[in-house]
PDB file of C-alpha atoms in Angstrom:
ATOM      1  CA  MET A   1    -120.272 199.047  32.481  1.00  0.00           C
ATOM      2  CA  SER A   2    -122.707 196.184  33.253  1.00  0.00           C
ATOM      3  CA  SER A   3    -126.208 197.168  34.155  1.00  0.00           C
ATOM      4  CA  ILE A   4    -126.801 194.013  36.165  1.00  0.00           C
ATOM      5  CA  SER A   5    -127.635 194.852  39.722  1.00  0.00           C
ATOM      6  CA  THR A   6    -125.482 193.682  42.579  1.00  0.00           C
ATOM      7  CA  ASP A   7    -127.493 195.589  45.120  1.00  0.00           C
ATOM      8  CA  PHE A   8    -128.003 192.857  47.665  1.00  0.00           C
ATOM      9  CA  ASP A   9    -126.619 192.116  51.102  1.00  0.00           C
ATOM     10  CA  TRP A  10    -123.715 189.762  50.969  1.00  0.00           C
ATOM     11  CA  ASN A  11    -124.611 188.445  54.405  1.00  0.00           C
ATOM     12  CA  HIS A  12    -127.864 187.148  52.879  1.00  0.00           C
ATOM     13  CA  ILE A  13    -125.793 185.094  50.480  1.00  0.00           C
ATOM     14  CA  ARG A  14    -124.251 183.369  53.435  1.00  0.00           C
ATOM     15  CA  THR A  15    -127.766 182.788  54.862  1.00  0.00           C
ATOM     16  CA  PHE A  16    -128.809 181.255  51.586  1.00  0.00           C
ATOM     17  CA  LEU A  17    -125.871 178.922  51.566  1.00  0.00           C
ATOM     18  CA  SER A  18    -126.618 177.772  55.123  1.00  0.00           C
ATOM     19  CA  VAL A  19    -130.316 177.102  54.363  1.00  0.00           C
ATOM     20  CA  VAL A  20    -129.352 174.864  51.425  1.00  0.00           C
ATOM     21  CA  GLU A  21    -126.580 173.070  53.299  1.00  0.00           C
ATOM     22  CA  GLU A  22    -128.585 172.610  56.515  1.00  0.00           C
ATOM     23  CA  GLY A  23    -131.769 171.611  54.685  1.00  0.00           C
ATOM     24  CA  SER A  24    -134.334 173.937  56.312  1.00  0.00           C
ATOM     25  CA  LEU A  25    -134.757 177.424  57.734  1.00  0.00           C
ATOM     26  CA  SER A  26    -134.856 176.223  61.280  1.00  0.00           C
ATOM     27  CA  ALA A  27    -131.651 174.103  60.938  1.00  0.00           C
ATOM     28  CA  ALA A  28    -129.899 177.146  59.233  1.00  0.00           C
ATOM     29  CA  ALA A  29    -131.095 179.421  62.106  1.00  0.00           C
ATOM     30  CA  ARG A  30    -129.496 177.138  64.679  1.00  0.00           C
ATOM     31  CA  ALA A  31    -126.240 176.897  62.582  1.00  0.00           C
ATOM     32  CA  LEU A  32    -126.073 180.662  62.253  1.00  0.00           C
ATOM     33  CA  GLY A  33    -127.149 181.455  65.827  1.00  0.00           C
ATOM     34  CA  GLN A  34    -130.184 183.338  64.619  1.00  0.00           C
ATOM     35  CA  THR A  35    -133.958 182.977  64.853  1.00  0.00           C
ATOM     36  CA  GLN A  36    -136.032 181.292  62.090  1.00  0.00           C
ATOM     37  CA  PRO A  37    -137.963 184.479  61.328  1.00  0.00           C
ATOM     38  CA  THR A  38    -134.734 186.371  60.882  1.00  0.00           C
ATOM     39  CA  VAL A  39    -133.418 183.745  58.346  1.00  0.00           C
ATOM     40  CA  SER A  40    -136.728 183.840  56.546  1.00  0.00           C
ATOM     41  CA  ARG A  41    -136.642 187.590  56.236  1.00  0.00           C
ATOM     42  CA  GLN A  42    -133.103 187.546  54.904  1.00  0.00           C
ATOM     43  CA  ILE A  43    -134.003 184.956  52.260  1.00  0.00           C
ATOM     44  CA  SER A  44    -137.018 187.050  51.212  1.00  0.00           C
ATOM     45  CA  SER A  45    -134.832 190.154  50.991  1.00  0.00           C
ATOM     46  CA  LEU A  46    -132.390 188.341  48.779  1.00  0.00           C
ATOM     47  CA  GLU A  47    -135.197 187.087  46.517  1.00  0.00           C
ATOM     48  CA  ASP A  48    -136.516 190.618  46.317  1.00  0.00           C
ATOM     49  CA  ALA A  49    -133.064 192.005  45.411  1.00  0.00           C
ATOM     50  CA  LEU A  50    -132.487 189.422  42.775  1.00  0.00           C
ATOM     51  CA  ASN A  51    -136.107 189.570  41.591  1.00  0.00           C
ATOM     52  CA  THR A  52    -136.474 185.802  41.572  1.00  0.00           C
ATOM     53  CA  SER A  53    -137.586 182.863  43.701  1.00  0.00           C
ATOM     54  CA  LEU A  54    -134.885 180.727  45.254  1.00  0.00           C
ATOM     55  CA  PHE A  55    -137.011 178.153  47.078  1.00  0.00           C
ATOM     56  CA  ILE A  56    -140.254 176.317  46.309  1.00  0.00           C
ATOM     57  CA  ARG A  57    -142.826 177.431  48.829  1.00  0.00           C
ATOM     58  CA  GLY A  58    -145.248 175.109  50.637  1.00  0.00           C
ATOM     59  CA  THR A  59    -142.777 172.278  51.382  1.00  0.00           C
ATOM     60  CA  ARG A  60    -141.421 171.423  54.824  1.00  0.00           C
ATOM     61  CA  GLU A  61    -137.875 171.156  53.450  1.00  0.00           C
ATOM     62  CA  SER A  62    -136.082 173.966  51.608  1.00  0.00           C
ATOM     63  CA  THR A  63    -136.350 172.800  48.000  1.00  0.00           C
ATOM     64  CA  LEU A  64    -134.439 174.909  45.463  1.00  0.00           C
ATOM     65  CA  THR A  65    -136.010 176.402  42.340  1.00  0.00           C
ATOM     66  CA  GLU A  66    -134.170 175.981  39.126  1.00  0.00           C
ATOM     67  CA  THR A  67    -132.753 179.458  39.570  1.00  0.00           C
ATOM     68  CA  GLY A  68    -131.880 178.741  43.161  1.00  0.00           C
ATOM     69  CA  ALA A  69    -129.959 175.628  42.195  1.00  0.00           C
ATOM     70  CA  ALA A  70    -128.013 177.557  39.591  1.00  0.00           C
ATOM     71  CA  LEU A  71    -127.219 180.255  42.128  1.00  0.00           C
ATOM     72  CA  PHE A  72    -126.098 177.676  44.660  1.00  0.00           C
ATOM     73  CA  GLU A  73    -123.276 176.430  42.429  1.00  0.00           C
ATOM     74  CA  HIS A  74    -121.868 180.001  42.280  1.00  0.00           C
ATOM     75  CA  VAL A  75    -122.372 180.557  46.026  1.00  0.00           C
ATOM     76  CA  GLN A  76    -120.378 177.441  46.739  1.00  0.00           C
ATOM     77  CA  ALA A  77    -117.585 178.803  44.629  1.00  0.00           C
ATOM     78  CA  MET A  78    -117.739 182.122  46.559  1.00  0.00           C
ATOM     79  CA  SER A  79    -117.468 180.255  49.893  1.00  0.00           C
ATOM     80  CA  ALA A  80    -114.488 178.295  48.657  1.00  0.00           C
ATOM     81  CA  ALA A  81    -112.810 181.452  47.485  1.00  0.00           C
ATOM     82  CA  ALA A  82    -113.420 183.177  50.871  1.00  0.00           C
ATOM     83  CA  THR A  83    -111.962 180.219  52.639  1.00  0.00           C
ATOM     84  CA  GLN A  84    -108.947 180.329  50.377  1.00  0.00           C
ATOM     85  CA  ILE A  85    -108.411 183.992  51.068  1.00  0.00           C
ATOM     86  CA  SER A  86    -108.448 183.302  54.804  1.00  0.00           C
ATOM     87  CA  ARG A  87    -105.980 180.448  54.438  1.00  0.00           C
ATOM     88  CA  ILE A  88    -103.589 182.540  52.454  1.00  0.00           C
ATOM     89  CA  ALA A  89    -103.684 185.427  54.954  1.00  0.00           C
ATOM     90  CA  THR A  90    -103.271 183.012  57.782  1.00  0.00           C
ATOM     91  CA  GLY A  91    -100.447 181.212  56.080  1.00  0.00           C
ATOM     92  CA  ARG A  92     -98.508 184.476  55.715  1.00  0.00           C
ATOM     93  CA  ASN A  93     -98.701 185.167  59.381  1.00  0.00           C
ATOM     94  CA  GLN A  94     -95.214 184.227  60.690  1.00  0.00           C
ATOM     95  CA  THR A  95     -95.430 185.435  64.254  1.00  0.00           C
ATOM     96  CA  VAL A  96     -95.566 182.946  67.071  1.00  0.00           C
ATOM     97  CA  GLU A  97     -98.424 184.771  68.728  1.00  0.00           C
ATOM     98  CA  GLY A  98    -102.180 184.786  68.347  1.00  0.00           C
ATOM     99  CA  THR A  99    -104.901 182.087  68.711  1.00  0.00           C
ATOM    100  CA  ILE A 100    -104.916 178.431  67.496  1.00  0.00           C
ATOM    101  CA  ARG A 101    -108.058 176.285  67.591  1.00  0.00           C
ATOM    102  CA  VAL A 102    -107.477 172.652  68.524  1.00  0.00           C
ATOM    103  CA  THR A 103    -110.211 170.002  68.387  1.00  0.00           C
ATOM    104  CA  ALA A 104    -110.346 166.508  69.787  1.00  0.00           C
ATOM    105  CA  THR A 105    -112.695 164.150  71.606  1.00  0.00           C
ATOM    106  CA  ASP A 106    -113.786 165.201  75.051  1.00  0.00           C
ATOM    107  CA  ALA A 107    -111.638 162.463  76.688  1.00  0.00           C
ATOM    108  CA  LEU A 108    -108.481 163.461  74.784  1.00  0.00           C
ATOM    109  CA  THR A 109    -109.188 167.118  75.446  1.00  0.00           C
ATOM    110  CA  ALA A 110    -109.545 166.522  79.232  1.00  0.00           C
ATOM    111  CA  TYR A 111    -106.976 163.793  79.905  1.00  0.00           C
ATOM    112  CA  VAL A 112    -104.248 164.000  77.222  1.00  0.00           C
ATOM    113  CA  LEU A 113    -104.118 167.519  75.764  1.00  0.00           C
ATOM    114  CA  PRO A 114    -103.421 169.316  79.061  1.00  0.00           C
ATOM    115  CA  GLN A 115     -99.944 167.720  79.182  1.00  0.00           C
ATOM    116  CA  CYS A 116     -99.357 168.794  75.637  1.00  0.00           C
ATOM    117  CA  LEU A 117    -100.458 172.356  76.304  1.00  0.00           C
ATOM    118  CA  LYS A 118     -98.086 172.687  79.221  1.00  0.00           C
ATOM    119  CA  ALA A 119     -95.120 172.367  76.855  1.00  0.00           C
ATOM    120  CA  LEU A 120     -96.715 174.755  74.429  1.00  0.00           C
ATOM    121  CA  ARG A 121     -97.626 177.468  76.924  1.00  0.00           C
ATOM    122  CA  ALA A 122     -94.238 177.258  78.703  1.00  0.00           C
ATOM    123  CA  GLN A 123     -92.386 177.899  75.438  1.00  0.00           C
ATOM    124  CA  HIS A 124     -94.794 180.288  73.709  1.00  0.00           C
ATOM    125  CA  PRO A 125     -96.974 182.152  76.230  1.00  0.00           C
ATOM    126  CA  GLY A 126     -98.087 184.529  73.399  1.00  0.00           C
ATOM    127  CA  VAL A 127    -100.062 181.728  71.802  1.00  0.00           C
ATOM    128  CA  HIS A 128    -103.681 181.445  72.990  1.00  0.00           C
ATOM    129  CA  VAL A 129    -105.468 178.170  72.604  1.00  0.00           C
ATOM    130  CA  GLU A 130    -109.177 177.509  71.933  1.00  0.00           C
ATOM    131  CA  LEU A 131    -110.040 173.887  72.724  1.00  0.00           C
ATOM    132  CA  VAL A 132    -113.077 172.399  70.945  1.00  0.00           C
ATOM    133  CA  SER A 133    -114.376 169.166  72.546  1.00  0.00           C
ATOM    134  CA  SER A 134    -116.164 167.371  69.811  1.00  0.00           C
ATOM    135  CA  MET A 135    -116.914 163.771  68.779  1.00  0.00           C
ATOM    136  CA  SER A 136    -117.362 164.808  65.146  1.00  0.00           C
ATOM    137  CA  GLN A 137    -114.560 165.103  62.681  1.00  0.00           C
ATOM    138  CA  ALA A 138    -113.888 168.834  62.542  1.00  0.00           C
ATOM    139  CA  ASP A 139    -113.733 170.184  58.948  1.00  0.00           C
ATOM    140  CA  ILE A 140    -110.322 171.755  58.831  1.00  0.00           C
ATOM    141  CA  THR A 141    -110.789 172.432  55.135  1.00  0.00           C
ATOM    142  CA  HIS A 142    -113.315 175.116  56.137  1.00  0.00           C
ATOM    143  CA  HIS A 143    -111.304 176.287  59.181  1.00  0.00           C
ATOM    144  CA  GLU A 144    -113.425 174.892  61.907  1.00  0.00           C
ATOM    145  CA  ALA A 145    -110.114 174.133  63.531  1.00  0.00           C
ATOM    146  CA  ASP A 146    -106.434 174.740  62.926  1.00  0.00           C
ATOM    147  CA  ILE A 147    -105.278 171.368  64.396  1.00  0.00           C
ATOM    148  CA  ALA A 148    -107.291 168.214  64.976  1.00  0.00           C
ATOM    149  CA  ILE A 149    -106.469 165.058  66.837  1.00  0.00           C
ATOM    150  CA  ARG A 150    -108.294 162.146  65.108  1.00  0.00           C
ATOM    151  CA  HIS A 151    -108.449 158.411  65.325  1.00  0.00           C
ATOM    152  CA  VAL A 152    -108.780 158.059  61.492  1.00  0.00           C
ATOM    153  CA  ARG A 153    -106.400 159.255  58.856  1.00  0.00           C
ATOM    154  CA  PRO A 154    -108.160 161.970  56.767  1.00  0.00           C
ATOM    155  CA  GLU A 155    -108.561 161.395  53.087  1.00  0.00           C
ATOM    156  CA  GLN A 156    -108.822 164.988  51.875  1.00  0.00           C
ATOM    157  CA  PRO A 157    -105.823 165.798  49.645  1.00  0.00           C
ATOM    158  CA  ASP A 158    -105.429 169.329  51.022  1.00  0.00           C
ATOM    159  CA  LEU A 159    -104.867 168.108  54.590  1.00  0.00           C
ATOM    160  CA  VAL A 160    -101.557 166.858  56.093  1.00  0.00           C
ATOM    161  CA  ALA A 161    -101.607 164.317  58.802  1.00  0.00           C
ATOM    162  CA  GLN A 162     -98.913 162.968  61.109  1.00  0.00           C
ATOM    163  CA  TRP A 163     -99.284 159.516  62.657  1.00  0.00           C
ATOM    164  CA  ILE A 164     -98.474 159.696  66.317  1.00  0.00           C
ATOM    165  CA  GLY A 165     -98.729 156.074  67.090  1.00  0.00           C
ATOM    166  CA  ASP A 166    -101.332 153.552  68.415  1.00  0.00           C
ATOM    167  CA  PHE A 167    -102.716 153.652  71.861  1.00  0.00           C
ATOM    168  CA  ASP A 168    -103.414 150.282  73.539  1.00  0.00           C
ATOM    169  CA  VAL A 169    -106.988 149.810  74.346  1.00  0.00           C
ATOM    170  CA  SER A 170    -108.479 147.098  76.602  1.00  0.00           C
ATOM    171  CA  LEU A 171    -111.284 146.407  79.043  1.00  0.00           C
ATOM    172  CA  TYR A 172    -110.961 148.100  82.488  1.00  0.00           C
ATOM    173  CA  ALA A 173    -112.929 148.346  85.687  1.00  0.00           C
ATOM    174  CA  SER A 174    -112.465 149.479  89.203  1.00  0.00           C
ATOM    175  CA  GLN A 175    -111.160 147.109  91.757  1.00  0.00           C
ATOM    176  CA  ASP A 176    -114.414 147.569  93.660  1.00  0.00           C
ATOM    177  CA  TYR A 177    -116.411 146.330  90.677  1.00  0.00           C
ATOM    178  CA  LEU A 178    -114.026 143.335  90.117  1.00  0.00           C
ATOM    179  CA  ASP A 179    -114.431 142.421  93.765  1.00  0.00           C
ATOM    180  CA  SER A 180    -118.163 142.613  93.482  1.00  0.00           C
ATOM    181  CA  VAL A 181    -118.146 139.963  90.668  1.00  0.00           C
ATOM    182  CA  GLY A 182    -115.698 137.825  92.518  1.00  0.00           C
ATOM    183  CA  ASN A 183    -112.611 138.382  90.180  1.00  0.00           C
ATOM    184  CA  PRO A 184    -113.485 135.442  87.952  1.00  0.00           C
ATOM    185  CA  GLU A 185    -110.506 133.327  86.841  1.00  0.00           C
ATOM    186  CA  ARG A 186    -112.015 132.470  83.459  1.00  0.00           C
ATOM    187  CA  LEU A 187    -113.048 134.881  80.768  1.00  0.00           C
ATOM    188  CA  ALA A 188    -116.269 132.871  80.261  1.00  0.00           C
ATOM    189  CA  ASP A 189    -117.232 133.746  83.767  1.00  0.00           C
ATOM    190  CA  PHE A 190    -117.695 137.378  82.676  1.00  0.00           C
ATOM    191  CA  SER A 191    -120.673 136.506  80.509  1.00  0.00           C
ATOM    192  CA  HIS A 192    -122.983 138.211  83.025  1.00  0.00           C
ATOM    193  CA  ALA A 193    -120.790 141.244  83.703  1.00  0.00           C
ATOM    194  CA  SER A 194    -122.120 144.777  83.363  1.00  0.00           C
ATOM    195  CA  LEU A 195    -120.513 146.716  80.557  1.00  0.00           C
ATOM    196  CA  ILE A 196    -120.367 150.447  79.881  1.00  0.00           C
ATOM    197  CA  GLY A 197    -121.126 151.233  76.243  1.00  0.00           C
ATOM    198  CA  PHE A 198    -119.856 154.191  74.245  1.00  0.00           C
ATOM    199  CA  GLU A 199    -122.296 155.433  71.551  1.00  0.00           C
ATOM    200  CA  ASN A 200    -122.858 152.184  69.583  1.00  0.00           C
ATOM    201  CA  SER A 201    -123.134 149.153  71.866  1.00  0.00           C
ATOM    202  CA  GLU A 202    -123.824 146.837  68.869  1.00  0.00           C
ATOM    203  CA  ARG A 203    -120.455 147.698  67.351  1.00  0.00           C
ATOM    204  CA  LEU A 204    -118.766 147.227  70.772  1.00  0.00           C
ATOM    205  CA  VAL A 205    -120.177 143.740  71.123  1.00  0.00           C
ATOM    206  CA  LYS A 206    -118.150 142.481  68.127  1.00  0.00           C
ATOM    207  CA  GLN A 207    -114.990 144.309  69.440  1.00  0.00           C
ATOM    208  CA  VAL A 208    -115.325 142.962  72.944  1.00  0.00           C
ATOM    209  CA  ASN A 209    -115.968 139.429  71.660  1.00  0.00           C
ATOM    210  CA  SER A 210    -112.852 139.612  69.494  1.00  0.00           C
ATOM    211  CA  MET A 211    -110.882 140.249  72.639  1.00  0.00           C
ATOM    212  CA  GLY A 212    -112.173 137.128  74.287  1.00  0.00           C
ATOM    213  CA  LEU A 213    -115.004 138.288  76.469  1.00  0.00           C
ATOM    214  CA  PRO A 214    -118.375 136.496  75.704  1.00  0.00           C
ATOM    215  CA  VAL A 215    -120.890 139.160  76.013  1.00  0.00           C
ATOM    216  CA  THR A 216    -124.028 140.363  74.107  1.00  0.00           C
ATOM    217  CA  LYS A 217    -125.797 143.650  73.670  1.00  0.00           C
ATOM    218  CA  LYS A 218    -127.675 142.879  77.006  1.00  0.00           C
ATOM    219  CA  ASN A 219    -124.456 143.198  78.964  1.00  0.00           C
ATOM    220  CA  PHE A 220    -124.304 146.902  77.997  1.00  0.00           C
ATOM    221  CA  GLU A 221    -126.460 148.158  80.858  1.00  0.00           C
ATOM    222  CA  ILE A 222    -125.291 151.761  80.558  1.00  0.00           C
ATOM    223  CA  VAL A 223    -124.401 153.544  77.343  1.00  0.00           C
ATOM    224  CA  ALA A 224    -122.888 157.043  77.194  1.00  0.00           C
ATOM    225  CA  THR A 225    -122.147 159.484  74.446  1.00  0.00           C
ATOM    226  CA  SER A 226    -119.227 161.051  76.284  1.00  0.00           C
ATOM    227  CA  GLY A 227    -115.730 159.494  76.669  1.00  0.00           C
ATOM    228  CA  MET A 228    -115.268 161.416  79.927  1.00  0.00           C
ATOM    229  CA  VAL A 229    -118.534 160.060  81.354  1.00  0.00           C
ATOM    230  CA  THR A 230    -117.441 156.520  80.306  1.00  0.00           C
ATOM    231  CA  TYR A 231    -114.213 156.928  82.406  1.00  0.00           C
ATOM    232  CA  GLU A 232    -116.195 158.257  85.363  1.00  0.00           C
ATOM    233  CA  LEU A 233    -118.737 155.505  85.219  1.00  0.00           C
ATOM    234  CA  ALA A 234    -116.002 152.890  85.276  1.00  0.00           C
ATOM    235  CA  ARG A 235    -114.219 154.651  88.165  1.00  0.00           C
ATOM    236  CA  ALA A 236    -117.492 154.699  90.072  1.00  0.00           C
ATOM    237  CA  GLY A 237    -117.690 150.894  89.842  1.00  0.00           C
ATOM    238  CA  LEU A 238    -120.622 150.654  87.566  1.00  0.00           C
ATOM    239  CA  GLY A 239    -119.070 148.151  85.123  1.00  0.00           C
ATOM    240  CA  ILE A 240    -116.424 147.389  82.632  1.00  0.00           C
ATOM    241  CA  ALA A 241    -115.454 149.846  79.859  1.00  0.00           C
ATOM    242  CA  LEU A 242    -113.276 149.631  76.755  1.00  0.00           C
ATOM    243  CA  LEU A 243    -110.682 152.314  77.445  1.00  0.00           C
ATOM    244  CA  PRO A 244    -107.103 153.339  76.393  1.00  0.00           C
ATOM    245  CA  THR A 245    -104.643 151.713  78.767  1.00  0.00           C
ATOM    246  CA  LEU A 246    -102.552 154.848  79.227  1.00  0.00           C
ATOM    247  CA  VAL A 247    -105.425 156.922  80.709  1.00  0.00           C
ATOM    248  CA  ALA A 248    -107.266 154.095  82.376  1.00  0.00           C
ATOM    249  CA  THR A 249    -104.225 153.131  84.460  1.00  0.00           C
ATOM    250  CA  ARG A 250    -102.161 156.253  84.674  1.00  0.00           C
ATOM    251  CA  LEU A 251    -104.884 158.719  85.614  1.00  0.00           C
ATOM    252  CA  PHE A 252    -107.789 156.565  86.899  1.00  0.00           C
ATOM    253  CA  GLY A 253    -106.056 153.626  88.506  1.00  0.00           C
ATOM    254  CA  LEU A 254    -108.439 151.189  86.880  1.00  0.00           C
ATOM    255  CA  GLU A 255    -107.638 147.480  86.654  1.00  0.00           C
ATOM    256  CA  LYS A 256    -107.472 145.340  83.468  1.00  0.00           C
ATOM    257  CA  VAL A 257    -110.324 142.927  83.611  1.00  0.00           C
ATOM    258  CA  HIS A 258    -108.241 139.774  83.032  1.00  0.00           C
ATOM    259  CA  SER A 259    -104.635 139.072  82.405  1.00  0.00           C
ATOM    260  CA  ASP A 260    -105.471 136.883  79.365  1.00  0.00           C
ATOM    261  CA  LEU A 261    -107.668 139.472  77.800  1.00  0.00           C
ATOM    262  CA  GLY A 262    -106.602 140.722  74.395  1.00  0.00           C
ATOM    263  CA  GLU A 263    -106.007 144.319  73.392  1.00  0.00           C
ATOM    264  CA  MET A 264    -106.882 146.558  70.536  1.00  0.00           C
ATOM    265  CA  ARG A 265    -104.941 149.435  68.941  1.00  0.00           C
ATOM    266  CA  MET A 266    -106.299 152.920  68.465  1.00  0.00           C
ATOM    267  CA  PRO A 267    -104.404 155.077  66.052  1.00  0.00           C
ATOM    268  CA  ILE A 268    -103.781 158.784  66.827  1.00  0.00           C
ATOM    269  CA  TRP A 269    -103.386 161.249  63.918  1.00  0.00           C
ATOM    270  CA  LEU A 270    -102.505 164.957  64.242  1.00  0.00           C
ATOM    271  CA  VAL A 271    -104.062 166.931  61.377  1.00  0.00           C
ATOM    272  CA  THR A 272    -103.819 170.345  59.932  1.00  0.00           C
ATOM    273  CA  HIS A 273    -104.256 172.051  56.550  1.00  0.00           C
ATOM    274  CA  ALA A 274    -101.471 172.008  54.022  1.00  0.00           C
ATOM    275  CA  ASP A 275    -101.679 175.833  53.535  1.00  0.00           C
ATOM    276  CA  VAL A 276    -101.671 176.629  57.248  1.00  0.00           C
ATOM    277  CA  LYS A 277     -98.667 174.383  57.738  1.00  0.00           C
ATOM    278  CA  THR A 278     -96.648 177.426  56.482  1.00  0.00           C
ATOM    279  CA  ASN A 279     -97.875 179.487  59.333  1.00  0.00           C
ATOM    280  CA  ALA A 280     -95.125 179.699  61.954  1.00  0.00           C
ATOM    281  CA  ARG A 281     -97.583 179.836  64.892  1.00  0.00           C
ATOM    282  CA  ILE A 282     -99.596 176.783  63.865  1.00  0.00           C
ATOM    283  CA  ARG A 283     -96.557 174.858  62.574  1.00  0.00           C
ATOM    284  CA  ILE A 284     -94.758 175.257  65.842  1.00  0.00           C
ATOM    285  CA  CYS A 285     -97.871 174.335  67.833  1.00  0.00           C
ATOM    286  CA  PHE A 286     -98.401 171.349  65.618  1.00  0.00           C
ATOM    287  CA  ASP A 287     -94.857 170.089  66.190  1.00  0.00           C
ATOM    288  CA  LEU A 288     -94.911 170.647  69.902  1.00  0.00           C
ATOM    289  CA  ILE A 289     -98.252 168.823  70.338  1.00  0.00           C
ATOM    290  CA  ALA A 290     -96.918 166.015  68.063  1.00  0.00           C
ATOM    291  CA  GLU A 291     -93.777 165.646  70.225  1.00  0.00           C
ATOM    292  CA  ALA A 292     -95.817 165.671  73.472  1.00  0.00           C
ATOM    293  CA  LEU A 293     -98.321 163.082  72.200  1.00  0.00           C
ATOM    294  CA  LYS A 294     -95.552 160.780  71.181  1.00  0.00           C
ATOM    295  CA  ALA A 295     -94.027 161.009  74.598  1.00  0.00           C
ATOM    296  CA  ILE A 296     -97.423 160.269  76.180  1.00  0.00           C
ATOM    297  CA  GLN A 297     -98.094 157.422  73.799  1.00  0.00           C
ATOM    298  CA  ALA A 298     -94.757 155.879  74.826  1.00  0.00           C
ATOM    299  CA  GLY A 299     -95.461 156.253  78.442  1.00  0.00           C
ATOM    300  CA  LYS A 300     -92.670 158.764  78.862  1.00  0.00           C
ATOM    301  CA  GLN A 301     -92.645 162.304  80.201  1.00  0.00           C
ATOM    302  CA  THR A 302     -93.539 165.110  77.980  1.00  0.00           C
ATOM    303  CA  PRO A 303     -90.703 167.594  77.111  1.00  0.00           C
ATOM    304  CA  PHE A 304     -92.283 170.012  79.648  1.00  0.00           C
ATOM    305  CA  GLU A 305     -92.330 167.312  82.401  1.00  0.00           C
ATOM    306  CA  GLN A 306     -88.643 166.535  81.628  1.00  0.00           C
ATOM    307  CA  GLN A 307     -87.749 170.217  82.125  1.00  0.00           C
ATOM    308  CA  GLN A 308     -89.575 170.305  85.397  1.00  0.00           C
ATOM    309  CA  THR A 309     -87.713 167.265  86.850  1.00  0.00           C
ATOM    310  CA  GLN A 310     -84.226 168.555  85.756  1.00  0.00           C
TER     311      GLN A 310
END
């Protein structure tokens, strides 16, 4: 029998992994929902148990020692193995009950997903749904979500993605705002209009210019980091916003800025993990959400809405 000690807390290995991935004790503490002193004590306990130093002291960032770097490679492998164990166990669950975790942007979560979930809840009330409103790309590989709705096709080979279709996107504003600027007949007359930016106004300038509206960064007088806030700002008459046609007109009653204005296309992808696709609960939820999204994208009633009108 080996005499090498394994007398250490496995939870401290998780803390070590988080410190390396997050870059500092404070960042790891936030990610783990702990305090920095607690994280520091756990790292010290792990070093004592292993009788080695894992980090170089005296630096603001968590710099690994040579031993720490070697250990990190094995810890990453342990994390991947734990994730695989979870996926296999989840994949063998064939009951249409339990919880699924769905992530999308805040605007999709608020204005599109509710129609999808009506169909899901009507047919499978035993399925509970956790909605994660996030602008970031959820890492399905590490089970941050079971299903994600994205605007970009994922490149990871262990993910499966279904293209739902493209949503039309154009510039919209409230009728009150258009009245306030005199409903210009030429696109060039919108050069002094107020625009509502979303995250990166510099990127939006190019997109808006390509659609025919001659604006600069100065036109973006309000910039939001939330899609929902962007809709509400437009509805309140504070300016023009680049929005999906379906939601802007169907739910908010906004007006297209000009009949000659061009449009853009925004792809919608539904994504899950290849292993989890064998899980009946998630597979059925995936297919139902996909069907409902396609109906919404086509401007049709969802399967649930069709049942309600029959």
